[in-house]
mmCIF file of C-alpha atoms in Angstrom:
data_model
loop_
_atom_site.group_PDB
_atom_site.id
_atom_site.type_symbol
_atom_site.label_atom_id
_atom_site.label_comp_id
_atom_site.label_asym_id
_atom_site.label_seq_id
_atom_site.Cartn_x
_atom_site.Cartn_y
_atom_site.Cartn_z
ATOM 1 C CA UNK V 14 -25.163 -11.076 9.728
ATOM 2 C CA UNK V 15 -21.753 -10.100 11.402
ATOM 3 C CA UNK V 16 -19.082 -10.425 9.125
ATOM 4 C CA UNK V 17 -15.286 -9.705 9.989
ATOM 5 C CA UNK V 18 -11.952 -8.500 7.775
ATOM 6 C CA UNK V 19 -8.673 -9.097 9.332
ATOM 7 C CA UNK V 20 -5.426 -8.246 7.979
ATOM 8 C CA UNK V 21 -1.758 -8.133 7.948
ATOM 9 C CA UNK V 22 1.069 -6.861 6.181
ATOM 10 C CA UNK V 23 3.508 -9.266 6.305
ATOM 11 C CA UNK V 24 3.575 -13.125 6.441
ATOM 12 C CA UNK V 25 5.644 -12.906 9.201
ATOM 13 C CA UNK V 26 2.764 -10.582 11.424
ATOM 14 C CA UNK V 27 -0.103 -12.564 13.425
ATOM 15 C CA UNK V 28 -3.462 -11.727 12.273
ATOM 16 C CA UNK V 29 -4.536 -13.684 16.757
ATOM 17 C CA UNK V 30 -4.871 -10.145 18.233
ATOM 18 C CA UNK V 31 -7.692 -9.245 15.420
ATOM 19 C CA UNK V 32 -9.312 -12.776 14.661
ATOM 20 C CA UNK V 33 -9.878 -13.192 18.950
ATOM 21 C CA UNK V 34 -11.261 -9.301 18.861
ATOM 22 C CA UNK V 35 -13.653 -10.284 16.542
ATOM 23 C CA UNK V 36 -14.320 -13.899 18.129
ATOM 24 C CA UNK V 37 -15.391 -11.297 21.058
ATOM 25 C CA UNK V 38 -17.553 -9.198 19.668
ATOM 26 C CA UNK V 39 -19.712 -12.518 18.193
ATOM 27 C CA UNK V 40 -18.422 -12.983 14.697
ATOM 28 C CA UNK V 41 -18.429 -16.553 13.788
ATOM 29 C CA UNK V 42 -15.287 -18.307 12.676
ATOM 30 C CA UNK V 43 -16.200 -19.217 9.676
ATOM 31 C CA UNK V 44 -17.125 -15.379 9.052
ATOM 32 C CA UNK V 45 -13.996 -14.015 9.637
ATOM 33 C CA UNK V 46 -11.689 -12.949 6.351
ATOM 34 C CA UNK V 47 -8.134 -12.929 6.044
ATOM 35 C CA UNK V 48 -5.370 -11.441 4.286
ATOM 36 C CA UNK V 49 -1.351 -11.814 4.922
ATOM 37 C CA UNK V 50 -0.836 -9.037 2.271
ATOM 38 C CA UNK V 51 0.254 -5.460 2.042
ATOM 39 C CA UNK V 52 -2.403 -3.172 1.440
ATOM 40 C CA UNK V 53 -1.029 -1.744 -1.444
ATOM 41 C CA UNK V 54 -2.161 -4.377 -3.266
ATOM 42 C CA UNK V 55 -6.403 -4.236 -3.608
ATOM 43 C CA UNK V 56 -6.322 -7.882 -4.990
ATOM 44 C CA UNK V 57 -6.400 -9.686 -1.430
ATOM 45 C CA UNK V 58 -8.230 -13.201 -1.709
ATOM 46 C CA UNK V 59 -9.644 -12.489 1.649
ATOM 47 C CA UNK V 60 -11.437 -9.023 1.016
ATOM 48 C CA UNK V 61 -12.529 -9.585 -2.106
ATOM 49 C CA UNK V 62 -14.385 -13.132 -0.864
ATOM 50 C CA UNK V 63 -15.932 -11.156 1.809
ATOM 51 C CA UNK V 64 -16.909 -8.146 -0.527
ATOM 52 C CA UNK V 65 -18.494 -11.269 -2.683
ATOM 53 C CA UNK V 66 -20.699 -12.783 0.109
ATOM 54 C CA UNK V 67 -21.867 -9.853 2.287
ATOM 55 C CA UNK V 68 -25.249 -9.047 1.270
ATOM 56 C CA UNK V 69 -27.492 -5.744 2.379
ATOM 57 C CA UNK V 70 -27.997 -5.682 5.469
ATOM 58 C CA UNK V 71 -24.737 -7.568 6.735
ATOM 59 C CA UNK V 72 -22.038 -5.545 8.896
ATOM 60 C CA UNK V 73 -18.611 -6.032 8.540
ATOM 61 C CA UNK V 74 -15.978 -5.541 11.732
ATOM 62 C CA UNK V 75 -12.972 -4.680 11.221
ATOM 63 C CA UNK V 76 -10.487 -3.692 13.968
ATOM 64 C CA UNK V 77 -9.127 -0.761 12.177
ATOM 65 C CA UNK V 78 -9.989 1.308 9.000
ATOM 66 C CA UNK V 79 -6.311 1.293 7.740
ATOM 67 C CA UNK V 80 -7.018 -2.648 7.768
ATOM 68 C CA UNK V 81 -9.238 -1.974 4.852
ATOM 69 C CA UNK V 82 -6.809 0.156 2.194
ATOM 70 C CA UNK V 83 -3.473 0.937 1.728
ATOM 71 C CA UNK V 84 -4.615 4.790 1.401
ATOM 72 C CA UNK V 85 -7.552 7.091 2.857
ATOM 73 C CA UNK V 86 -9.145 7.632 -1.284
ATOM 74 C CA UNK V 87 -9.314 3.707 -1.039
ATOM 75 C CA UNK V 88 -10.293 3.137 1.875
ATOM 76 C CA UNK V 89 -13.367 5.788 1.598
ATOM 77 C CA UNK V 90 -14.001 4.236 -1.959
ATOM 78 C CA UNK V 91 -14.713 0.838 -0.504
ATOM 79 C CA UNK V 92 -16.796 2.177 2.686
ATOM 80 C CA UNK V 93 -18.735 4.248 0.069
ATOM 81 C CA UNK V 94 -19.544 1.168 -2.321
ATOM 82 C CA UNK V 95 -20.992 -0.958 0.769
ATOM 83 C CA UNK V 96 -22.877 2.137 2.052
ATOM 84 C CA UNK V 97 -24.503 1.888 -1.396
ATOM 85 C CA UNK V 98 -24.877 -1.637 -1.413
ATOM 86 C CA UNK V 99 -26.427 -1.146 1.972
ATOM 87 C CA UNK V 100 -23.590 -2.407 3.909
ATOM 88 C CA UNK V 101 -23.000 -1.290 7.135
ATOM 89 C CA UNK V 102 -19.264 -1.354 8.633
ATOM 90 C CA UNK V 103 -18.146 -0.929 12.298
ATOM 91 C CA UNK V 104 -14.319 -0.222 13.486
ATOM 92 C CA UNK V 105 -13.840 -1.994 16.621
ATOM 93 C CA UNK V 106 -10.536 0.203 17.591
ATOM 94 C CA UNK V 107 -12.364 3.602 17.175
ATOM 95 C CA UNK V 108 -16.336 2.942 17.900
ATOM 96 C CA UNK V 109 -17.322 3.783 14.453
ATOM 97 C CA UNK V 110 -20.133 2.618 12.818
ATOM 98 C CA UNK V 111 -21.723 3.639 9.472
ATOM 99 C CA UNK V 112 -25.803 3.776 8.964
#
């Protein structure tokens, strides 16, 4: 299943630009996660809702990596975990996709 995280830093940002890039790509609506929230803060209602319904198997989309962590060690952290949980992520603004 296609899964999607989309977020923002600021209340005042529009998460559009990301939620119709992954409407494009084929992720359902109700698939699509969001945070308003700094990514300093790992406690986003969004992510961790996603990271507690994707199963093995499913691929999450996000638009950028930096959408996932507010730092690189994070951000590898949490690709590592769903690697291991058999998780596969793709970045829509770079092409990447883990296996």
């Amino acid at each position: 299943m296609d899964l999607a995280y989309c977020r923002v830093s600021t209340t005042a940002q529009d998460l559009a630009r990301q939620i119709d890039a992954m409407r494009a790509v084929g992720v359902a609506e109700e698939h699509i996660y969001v945070d308003k929230r700094t990514g300093a803060n790992m406690d986003r209602e969004g992510l961790t809702a996603l990271l507690g319904f994707v199963r093995p198997g499913d691929r999450i989309n996000v638009l950028t990596l930096d959408r996932l962590g507010r730092n690189m060690r994070e951000t590898l952290n949490l690709v590592h975990d769903l690697t291991e949980r058999g998780v596969f992520l793709r970045t829509l603004g770079d092409g990447c996709v883990s296996s």
